[in-house]
Amino acid sequence: MKKNILILSISLAVLSCEKTIEYEIPDEGQKLSITSTLTPNGADAAVGISKYALDNSTSTSLYALAEIFLFEGQTLVGQFNPRGDFGYLRYTLNQALDVDKIYTVKAYRPGYDTAFGSSFIPQRPTFELIDVDNQEGKIEFRINDPLITNDIYRIRLRYILDTDVNNYRFTTTDPTLEIYTNEEDDPLSLGDNERDARWAYLQDDLFSGGSKTITIDYFTRFLPPDASVFLEVTTLSVDRYEFLKSLDLLGPFDELNPFAEPIQVYNNINNGYGIVGGENSQRLRVFP
Amino acid sequence: MPKKLILLLLLFSSYLGYAQYHTISGFIEDSESGERLIGVTVFVPGTRYGTTTNTYGFYSLNVPLDTVELQISYIGYQTIKETIILDKDIKKDIILKESLEQLTEVEVYAEEIAAETPQMSTVDLSVKEIKKIPAFLGEVDIIRAIQLLPGVQSGGEGTTGFYVRGGSPDQNLVLLDGVPVYNASHLFGFFSVFNADAIKNVQLTKGGFPARYGGRLSSVLDIALKEGNMKEFHGEGSIGLISSKLTLEGPIWKDRTSFIISGRRTYYDLIIRPFLPDDVDAGYFFDDLNVKINHIFSRKDRLYLSYYGGNDKFFNEEDVNSLKQRQELTWGNNTASLRWNHLFNDKLFNNLTATFTEYEFRVGNQTEDFDFLGNKTSFSQDYFSGIQDVGLRSDLEYIPNTKHHLRFGASYTYHTFSPGAIEFEGNQDGELLDSILDLSAKLFSHDAYAYVEDDWMITQKIRGNIGLHYSVYNISGRTYNSLQPRASFRYLIDDLWSVKASYASMVQYVHLLSNTGLGLPTDLWVSSTEDIAPSQSQQIAIGTTRNFKGHVWETSVEAYYKNMDQLMEYKEGASYFSNVDWQSTVETGGNGRAYGIEFLVRKNKGQTTGWIGYTLAYTNRQFENLNEGRRFAYRYDRRHDVSVVVHHKFTDKIDMGLTWVFGSGIAFTAPLGKYSVLNSQGDVIQEVTRYSDRNAFRLPPYHRMDLGINFHKKTRWGRRTWNISVYNAYNRQNPFFLYITTPEFGGDDEVRQVSLFPIIPSFAYIFSF
């Protein structure tokens, strides 16, 4: 298919011509970007500096030095500390945080506007395994949803090998699961209404205050023999969900396609870019 | 109670007519071909008694006079004046002769009556007018001509998609002999599927829709095919740079049965074949075939059978060593209709139509491989999508008296939607494998409507067209109902000047999913479903028409406001070719607004004719999950749109045409900056682009001039014309799209503009006999 489109594009290109034009794209100036996640055990953050759309001379990498603070309302909760090179400069705040409270992350750097964003840590999810079939590669589990809040869940099947935690693809026929990471090239390998996923989201619109039973399938033969497999369910703040969803959509998006409507990565930072979001996870061991 | 009874009797009496009224009715046809003529004006000069022929050339006029001087006029034909004594109802079939002069008084009368109709936002274009417009690569195109009218905008460089009053292309109902055509484009939108040589008449309705039309929000493009010459055998054709066409017509049984057959094919694939390597065969072509047969059983009964088939095919085949690979993209329409005209009496006319239409898009990949023992392994994979309709419709016209012209009818269509399936076939070591996977399940729906409308002469100055359109749509157990009122009124200030206003409520049950807006074959026709509600629109329009200098100059101004609800669009980043059901890739429940004002100045008479159109327009959309819920400009929100069309006849042997178009740049979403975030796993840095609000920026404006000159000559066998055309005469590099790239030798990124067509001269040899 891609080859056909390529050949067609080349045919059109024979007729087409192109030139560099002066087109004024406004420069919003350099701003701080923040990626920060709040959890009950603390918070982490990374800071970068944005650049103009046409700028090739500067980097946006997340090594920016900044002072980062966490506030609850006007009250300072603590300052993040740089923790070293993880491929980026990681700032952490190792301090227990309360669920359902709104926290604000602020980043200061001389010469830049103070960037800040707020979010909350949702309630810890409660779920239980109902049935696990390691031979068939099938897991049935139930999420028990609290009545009041509008909860958003992320479901991941993960395995631990040595100390590395990895995601493991699964499939589902449950239409209520939101999946933006389906990549199966061979649709015939899937059954009717079956979708594959690296992870899936679930909103409690239809079962708020009740419970929801979900079944997922996975291929057992591709799992490393010594791996420990977990099912992880995470509750997400709305900001975090919107951000993750937009990143998922960005994954397969072809920025070179001039006719596709571009994907705006979700942003809740004032005077800057990025995300402050909250999440709360629980893991249950599937096997061994 | 007595008051109500009197009121009812009064109302009823207006339909019963009066004792002294008599009816003149009949068919009007061309003297040479016997073709029945659409829109011929039949009226009594000095009075307001008048009518026009319908799509089948039928008229019926009811007048309270003993003697009338009837005047029959039609563009390009000699006017007939005839005194008729009316002592009883009279059947009067009329034969019109073509006028030798290019433009005569005939047109003036036609315009005069056109100003009288309450119908607004409607433009009729004859094929003769369309053929005066400069050709593109030797091809005259009906939709390219439509794009030159105010309120109609093109999708972009070279495309034949059209946008009417802020609507999207799928909101246009394109009818060919009464049958919907789902994809009206060839070659990715550069040509329309309509072969001008086979077309009799084109009518575009942009608003104030009469109740007989339904199913789309923004426009109706009604194209009537020629019927075929009843008298003698004729032909016409052309040989162009990339395509040729031939049309033959004539009687099968003189004055009873006629046929017309018209074919067209491009030959780009044949031209490039000698230049391809031996192991490669690749190319592209499109073809069209129109066939129509009609038979007159009696004055009261006539049958029409028409067919259109058209295909585009792109193919690429490589044969390297033992491996043979072939890729194909094919898409096309098939439409057919069987129509039966029946005249019950002089006042009641019926047209019964059975219709079939289908559109299919298919992408195929085939691989054949032979091992060293000669065993063959083959594998093929086809992706296909499409839509198919079968239907039955009855349209009746009843003309009880001069004050009322009633139209009513009903229609039923059964839709089959195939929104995407993949078919696999394999053969390995003699073992056959085949499978079909429906990415989106086939959907079947029932689509029915009934309507009634009355063209009502309320007073000498006020005339209205009032109607109701009721539609029912059933899919997967869910039924949608809709009652759509329609009304348009005309107030005649004087013989040359009228003011018109209209209201139309429309509902659309089928939608086109497109993430390019270019009218590509990959666009997907889908249905409203139990979860996706049908789209709706309400449009109001007000306008005035004023003619000057004895109707030589015609001017009109129309303002409109259209509100659209339950619109559908692809989600951000979604694509037609994905492994998921289309329903999960769309945003629904959108709202759209479009408003603007259209100006037209048109010269109808003289050596030089043509028009200037200008539209000031605004259109936007709002979806809960797009652009963070904020209202944004529609991609084809073009603020200013100008078109100039000029035709000048130097002599009987030489004439030329010129068009110039200007349009504000289409909207796009621009990148503003870049920044980095941690990915969803929190371990990888991902640089992302910060974009502007959706469609907040504009491409540079579009403008272009086309020229065409024709040299005509009569020959022993008929007539020939050499046409020389120049597309984009001053070589404007119009923007097709912009992109950002890094220069070859480094430095900051730059904005590049891609343009499609430079100046393109072409010629064609046109003949008729």
PDB file of C-alpha atoms in Angstrom, chain A residues 1 3-5 7-8 11-28 33-35 44-46 48-63 86-88 154 156 158 167 180 182-188 190-192 194-195 199 201 240 242-245 247-251 253 255-267 273-275, chain B residues 188 190 268 284 314 316 318 325 327-329 331 361 363-365 422 424 435-437 439 515-516 518 520 522 571-574 576-577 579-580 625 627-628 635 668-695 697-700 732-733 736-743 746-758 760:
ATOM      1  CA  MET A   1       0.000   0.000   0.000  1.00  0.00           C
ATOM      2  CA  LYS A   3       4.568   1.630  -2.183  1.00  0.00           C
ATOM      3  CA  ASN A   4       1.522   2.404  -4.289  1.00  0.00           C
ATOM      4  CA  ILE A   5       1.043   5.706  -2.589  1.00  0.00           C
ATOM      5  CA  ILE A   7       4.577   5.715  -6.773  1.00  0.00           C
ATOM      6  CA  LEU A   8       1.480   7.850  -7.113  1.00  0.00           C
ATOM      7  CA  SER A  11       3.803  10.578 -10.536  1.00  0.00           C
ATOM      8  CA  LEU A  12       2.295  13.745  -9.123  1.00  0.00           C
ATOM      9  CA  ALA A  13       5.710  15.064  -8.278  1.00  0.00           C
ATOM     10  CA  VAL A  14       6.637  14.857 -11.973  1.00  0.00           C
ATOM     11  CA  LEU A  15       4.067  17.546 -12.593  1.00  0.00           C
ATOM     12  CA  SER A  16       4.673  19.496  -9.427  1.00  0.00           C
ATOM     13  CA  CYS A  17       7.234  22.107  -8.624  1.00  0.00           C
ATOM     14  CA  GLU A  18       8.293  23.582  -5.339  1.00  0.00           C
ATOM     15  CA  LYS A  19      10.141  26.541  -3.965  1.00  0.00           C
ATOM     16  CA  THR A  20      11.208  28.048  -0.674  1.00  0.00           C
ATOM     17  CA  ILE A  21       8.891  30.828   0.355  1.00  0.00           C
ATOM     18  CA  GLU A  22       8.966  33.553   2.960  1.00  0.00           C
ATOM     19  CA  TYR A  23       6.177  32.554   5.300  1.00  0.00           C
ATOM     20  CA  GLU A  24       5.947  34.278   8.621  1.00  0.00           C
ATOM     21  CA  ILE A  25       5.480  31.749  11.376  1.00  0.00           C
ATOM     22  CA  PRO A  26       5.180  33.597  14.677  1.00  0.00           C
ATOM     23  CA  ASP A  27       7.890  32.978  17.249  1.00  0.00           C
ATOM     24  CA  GLU A  28       6.425  32.419  20.704  1.00  0.00           C
ATOM     25  CA  SER A  33       8.805  22.683  29.243  1.00  0.00           C
ATOM     26  CA  ILE A  34       7.910  20.465  32.197  1.00  0.00           C
ATOM     27  CA  THR A  35       7.091  16.787  32.351  1.00  0.00           C
ATOM     28  CA  ASP A  44       9.405  13.630  39.585  1.00  0.00           C
ATOM     29  CA  ALA A  45      10.031  16.124  36.851  1.00  0.00           C
ATOM     30  CA  ALA A  46      12.190  16.930  33.868  1.00  0.00           C
ATOM     31  CA  GLY A  48      13.621  21.486  28.885  1.00  0.00           C
ATOM     32  CA  ILE A  49      13.617  24.662  26.834  1.00  0.00           C
ATOM     33  CA  SER A  50      11.438  25.063  23.793  1.00  0.00           C
ATOM     34  CA  LYS A  51      12.576  26.489  20.491  1.00  0.00           C
ATOM     35  CA  TYR A  52      11.119  28.188  17.447  1.00  0.00           C
ATOM     36  CA  ALA A  53       9.592  25.884  14.853  1.00  0.00           C
ATOM     37  CA  LEU A  54      12.299  26.655  12.266  1.00  0.00           C
ATOM     38  CA  ASP A  55      15.222  26.773  14.708  1.00  0.00           C
ATOM     39  CA  ASN A  56      17.868  24.136  14.162  1.00  0.00           C
ATOM     40  CA  SER A  57      20.621  25.665  16.243  1.00  0.00           C
ATOM     41  CA  THR A  58      19.365  24.912  19.752  1.00  0.00           C
ATOM     42  CA  SER A  59      18.355  21.771  21.585  1.00  0.00           C
ATOM     43  CA  THR A  60      15.163  21.043  23.462  1.00  0.00           C
ATOM     44  CA  SER A  61      16.694  18.221  25.488  1.00  0.00           C
ATOM     45  CA  LEU A  62      15.593  17.751  29.078  1.00  0.00           C
ATOM     46  CA  TYR A  63      18.841  18.822  30.698  1.00  0.00           C
ATOM     47  CA  PHE A  86      18.841   9.117  33.194  1.00  0.00           C
ATOM     48  CA  GLY A  87      19.169  10.178  29.579  1.00  0.00           C
ATOM     49  CA  TYR A  88      17.757  13.387  30.927  1.00  0.00           C
ATOM     50  CA  ARG A 154      -4.721   2.537  32.352  1.00  0.00           C
ATOM     51  CA  ARG A 156      -0.855  -2.709  31.318  1.00  0.00           C
ATOM     52  CA  ARG A 158       4.062  -6.096  32.418  1.00  0.00           C
ATOM     53  CA  ASN A 167       5.297  -3.941  28.737  1.00  0.00           C
ATOM     54  CA  TYR A 180      -4.379   3.873  20.649  1.00  0.00           C
ATOM     55  CA  ASN A 182      -2.674  -1.169  18.168  1.00  0.00           C
ATOM     56  CA  GLU A 183       0.051  -2.044  15.703  1.00  0.00           C
ATOM     57  CA  GLU A 184      -0.759  -5.498  14.444  1.00  0.00           C
ATOM     58  CA  ASP A 185       0.331  -5.615  10.794  1.00  0.00           C
ATOM     59  CA  ASP A 186      -1.451  -8.853  10.129  1.00  0.00           C
ATOM     60  CA  PRO A 187      -5.124  -8.324  10.922  1.00  0.00           C
ATOM     61  CA  LEU A 188      -5.849 -11.974  10.174  1.00  0.00           C
ATOM     62  CA  LEU A 190      -6.725 -11.313  15.304  1.00  0.00           C
ATOM     63  CA  GLY A 191     -10.197 -12.665  15.827  1.00  0.00           C
ATOM     64  CA  ASP A 192     -13.479 -10.879  15.213  1.00  0.00           C
ATOM     65  CA  GLU A 194     -10.236  -8.300  18.601  1.00  0.00           C
ATOM     66  CA  ARG A 195      -7.703  -5.510  19.021  1.00  0.00           C
ATOM     67  CA  TRP A 199      -1.790  -0.641  26.965  1.00  0.00           C
ATOM     68  CA  TYR A 201      -7.474   3.055  28.874  1.00  0.00           C
ATOM     69  CA  ARG A 240      -2.270  12.804  32.546  1.00  0.00           C
ATOM     70  CA  GLU A 242      -5.122  13.458  27.852  1.00  0.00           C
ATOM     71  CA  PHE A 243      -1.362  13.810  27.641  1.00  0.00           C
ATOM     72  CA  LEU A 244      -0.719  10.075  27.367  1.00  0.00           C
ATOM     73  CA  LYS A 245      -3.489   9.641  24.835  1.00  0.00           C
ATOM     74  CA  LEU A 247       1.367  10.832  22.808  1.00  0.00           C
ATOM     75  CA  ASP A 248      -0.118   7.480  21.828  1.00  0.00           C
ATOM     76  CA  LEU A 249      -1.803   9.071  18.822  1.00  0.00           C
ATOM     77  CA  LEU A 250       1.419  10.795  17.900  1.00  0.00           C
ATOM     78  CA  GLY A 251       3.264   7.488  17.716  1.00  0.00           C
ATOM     79  CA  PHE A 253       1.331   9.793  13.043  1.00  0.00           C
ATOM     80  CA  GLU A 255       4.297  14.320  10.277  1.00  0.00           C
ATOM     81  CA  LEU A 256       5.401  14.347   6.650  1.00  0.00           C
ATOM     82  CA  ASN A 257       1.870  13.774   5.382  1.00  0.00           C
ATOM     83  CA  PRO A 258       0.801  17.283   4.418  1.00  0.00           C
ATOM     84  CA  PHE A 259      -2.875  16.398   4.374  1.00  0.00           C
ATOM     85  CA  ALA A 260      -3.167  14.769   7.782  1.00  0.00           C
ATOM     86  CA  GLU A 261      -4.417  16.994  10.555  1.00  0.00           C
ATOM     87  CA  PRO A 262      -1.531  17.271  13.033  1.00  0.00           C
ATOM     88  CA  ILE A 263      -1.802  16.004  16.565  1.00  0.00           C
ATOM     89  CA  GLN A 264      -1.524  18.561  19.312  1.00  0.00           C
ATOM     90  CA  VAL A 265       0.156  16.998  22.333  1.00  0.00           C
ATOM     91  CA  TYR A 266      -1.891  17.858  25.389  1.00  0.00           C
ATOM     92  CA  ASN A 267      -0.438  20.686  27.415  1.00  0.00           C
ATOM     93  CA  TYR A 273       4.692  23.623  27.644  1.00  0.00           C
ATOM     94  CA  GLY A 274       4.328  20.067  28.874  1.00  0.00           C
ATOM     95  CA  ILE A 275       2.326  18.333  31.527  1.00  0.00           C
TER      96      ILE A 275
ATOM     97  CA  PHE B 188      -7.444  12.249  -7.911  1.00  0.00           C
ATOM     98  CA  PHE B 190      -8.286  16.634 -11.628  1.00  0.00           C
ATOM     99  CA  TYR B 268      -1.011   8.153 -20.547  1.00  0.00           C
ATOM    100  CA  TYR B 284      -2.513   5.023 -15.207  1.00  0.00           C
ATOM    101  CA  PHE B 314      -3.224   2.685 -11.589  1.00  0.00           C
ATOM    102  CA  ASN B 316       2.615  -1.300 -11.475  1.00  0.00           C
ATOM    103  CA  GLU B 318       7.575  -5.866 -11.950  1.00  0.00           C
ATOM    104  CA  GLN B 325       4.787  -8.492  -8.233  1.00  0.00           C
ATOM    105  CA  GLN B 327       0.110  -3.570  -7.429  1.00  0.00           C
ATOM    106  CA  GLU B 328      -3.161  -2.039  -8.526  1.00  0.00           C
ATOM    107  CA  LEU B 329      -5.359   0.788  -7.410  1.00  0.00           C
ATOM    108  CA  TRP B 331     -11.838   2.821  -8.295  1.00  0.00           C
ATOM    109  CA  PHE B 361     -12.270   1.441  -4.302  1.00  0.00           C
ATOM    110  CA  VAL B 363      -6.077  -1.728  -3.617  1.00  0.00           C
ATOM    111  CA  GLY B 364      -4.519  -4.989  -4.686  1.00  0.00           C
ATOM    112  CA  ASN B 365      -1.120  -6.584  -4.226  1.00  0.00           C
ATOM    113  CA  ILE B 422      -9.294  -7.165   3.267  1.00  0.00           C
ATOM    114  CA  PHE B 424      -6.456 -12.674   1.161  1.00  0.00           C
ATOM    115  CA  SER B 435     -10.141 -15.419   3.586  1.00  0.00           C
ATOM    116  CA  ILE B 436     -12.064 -12.187   3.871  1.00  0.00           C
ATOM    117  CA  LEU B 437     -11.642  -9.954   6.874  1.00  0.00           C
ATOM    118  CA  LEU B 439     -12.307  -4.438   9.196  1.00  0.00           C
ATOM    119  CA  ASN B 515      -8.666  13.396   5.901  1.00  0.00           C
ATOM    120  CA  THR B 516      -7.331  15.138   2.855  1.00  0.00           C
ATOM    121  CA  LEU B 518      -8.962  16.376  -1.925  1.00  0.00           C
ATOM    122  CA  LEU B 520      -9.184  11.039  -3.188  1.00  0.00           C
ATOM    123  CA  THR B 522      -9.431   6.511  -0.482  1.00  0.00           C
ATOM    124  CA  LYS B 571     -10.083  12.238  14.739  1.00  0.00           C
ATOM    125  CA  GLU B 572      -6.710  13.906  14.807  1.00  0.00           C
ATOM    126  CA  GLY B 573      -4.165  11.657  13.170  1.00  0.00           C
ATOM    127  CA  ALA B 574      -6.720   9.069  12.074  1.00  0.00           C
ATOM    128  CA  TYR B 576      -8.700   5.639   6.346  1.00  0.00           C
ATOM    129  CA  PHE B 577      -6.381   2.655   6.141  1.00  0.00           C
ATOM    130  CA  ASN B 579      -6.897  -1.932  11.256  1.00  0.00           C
ATOM    131  CA  VAL B 580      -9.839  -0.642  13.222  1.00  0.00           C
ATOM    132  CA  ASN B 625     -12.667  16.865  21.117  1.00  0.00           C
ATOM    133  CA  ASN B 627      -9.018  22.085  19.046  1.00  0.00           C
ATOM    134  CA  GLU B 628      -9.777  21.704  22.762  1.00  0.00           C
ATOM    135  CA  ARG B 635     -10.131  24.086   6.030  1.00  0.00           C
ATOM    136  CA  PHE B 668      -3.994  25.040   7.753  1.00  0.00           C
ATOM    137  CA  THR B 669      -2.497  24.308  11.129  1.00  0.00           C
ATOM    138  CA  ALA B 670       1.040  25.639  11.454  1.00  0.00           C
ATOM    139  CA  PRO B 671       3.856  24.427  13.705  1.00  0.00           C
ATOM    140  CA  LEU B 672       4.914  27.181  16.095  1.00  0.00           C
ATOM    141  CA  GLY B 673       7.633  25.564  18.143  1.00  0.00           C
ATOM    142  CA  LYS B 674       9.221  22.404  19.480  1.00  0.00           C
ATOM    143  CA  TYR B 675       9.813  21.115  22.972  1.00  0.00           C
ATOM    144  CA  SER B 676      10.638  17.848  24.651  1.00  0.00           C
ATOM    145  CA  VAL B 677       8.660  15.702  27.039  1.00  0.00           C
ATOM    146  CA  LEU B 678       9.226  12.336  28.614  1.00  0.00           C
ATOM    147  CA  ASN B 679       7.384   9.574  26.836  1.00  0.00           C
ATOM    148  CA  SER B 680       4.528   7.673  28.397  1.00  0.00           C
ATOM    149  CA  GLN B 681       6.926   5.251  30.096  1.00  0.00           C
ATOM    150  CA  GLY B 682       8.891   8.137  31.541  1.00  0.00           C
ATOM    151  CA  ASP B 683      12.182   6.906  30.156  1.00  0.00           C
ATOM    152  CA  VAL B 684      12.626   8.324  26.662  1.00  0.00           C
ATOM    153  CA  ILE B 685      12.745  11.935  25.585  1.00  0.00           C
ATOM    154  CA  GLN B 686      10.352  12.731  22.828  1.00  0.00           C
ATOM    155  CA  GLU B 687      10.545  15.994  20.911  1.00  0.00           C
ATOM    156  CA  VAL B 688       7.076  17.166  20.009  1.00  0.00           C
ATOM    157  CA  THR B 689       5.779  20.018  17.917  1.00  0.00           C
ATOM    158  CA  ARG B 690       3.622  22.756  19.305  1.00  0.00           C
ATOM    159  CA  TYR B 691       0.981  23.640  16.715  1.00  0.00           C
ATOM    160  CA  SER B 692      -1.208  26.659  16.317  1.00  0.00           C
ATOM    161  CA  ASP B 693      -4.934  26.464  16.874  1.00  0.00           C
ATOM    162  CA  ARG B 694      -6.491  24.256  14.241  1.00  0.00           C
ATOM    163  CA  ASN B 695      -6.588  25.967  10.839  1.00  0.00           C
ATOM    164  CA  PHE B 697      -3.098  30.029   9.343  1.00  0.00           C
ATOM    165  CA  ARG B 698      -3.662  30.524   5.631  1.00  0.00           C
ATOM    166  CA  LEU B 699      -1.818  29.361   2.574  1.00  0.00           C
ATOM    167  CA  PRO B 700      -0.914  32.110   0.117  1.00  0.00           C
ATOM    168  CA  ARG B 732       1.372  31.304 -11.172  1.00  0.00           C
ATOM    169  CA  GLN B 733       2.828  28.818  -8.703  1.00  0.00           C
ATOM    170  CA  PHE B 736      -0.855  22.905  -3.054  1.00  0.00           C
ATOM    171  CA  PHE B 737       0.613  22.521   0.417  1.00  0.00           C
ATOM    172  CA  LEU B 738       3.483  23.816   2.552  1.00  0.00           C
ATOM    173  CA  TYR B 739       6.001  21.823   4.499  1.00  0.00           C
ATOM    174  CA  ILE B 740       9.033  22.525   6.632  1.00  0.00           C
ATOM    175  CA  THR B 741      12.380  21.017   5.810  1.00  0.00           C
ATOM    176  CA  THR B 742      16.031  21.358   6.698  1.00  0.00           C
ATOM    177  CA  PRO B 743      18.133  22.925   3.933  1.00  0.00           C
ATOM    178  CA  GLY B 746      22.300  23.056   7.048  1.00  0.00           C
ATOM    179  CA  GLY B 747      20.997  26.120   8.824  1.00  0.00           C
ATOM    180  CA  ASP B 748      17.539  26.807  10.130  1.00  0.00           C
ATOM    181  CA  ASP B 749      14.557  25.021   8.661  1.00  0.00           C
ATOM    182  CA  GLU B 750      12.684  26.672   5.847  1.00  0.00           C
ATOM    183  CA  VAL B 751       9.140  26.681   4.556  1.00  0.00           C
ATOM    184  CA  ARG B 752       8.713  25.043   1.160  1.00  0.00           C
ATOM    185  CA  GLN B 753       5.681  25.443  -1.038  1.00  0.00           C
ATOM    186  CA  VAL B 754       4.644  22.673  -3.377  1.00  0.00           C
ATOM    187  CA  SER B 755       2.691  23.683  -6.450  1.00  0.00           C
ATOM    188  CA  LEU B 756       1.146  21.276  -8.885  1.00  0.00           C
ATOM    189  CA  PHE B 757       0.564  22.784 -12.277  1.00  0.00           C
ATOM    190  CA  PRO B 758       2.747  25.298 -14.048  1.00  0.00           C
ATOM    191  CA  ILE B 760       0.145  23.954 -19.410  1.00  0.00           C
TER     192      ILE B 760
END
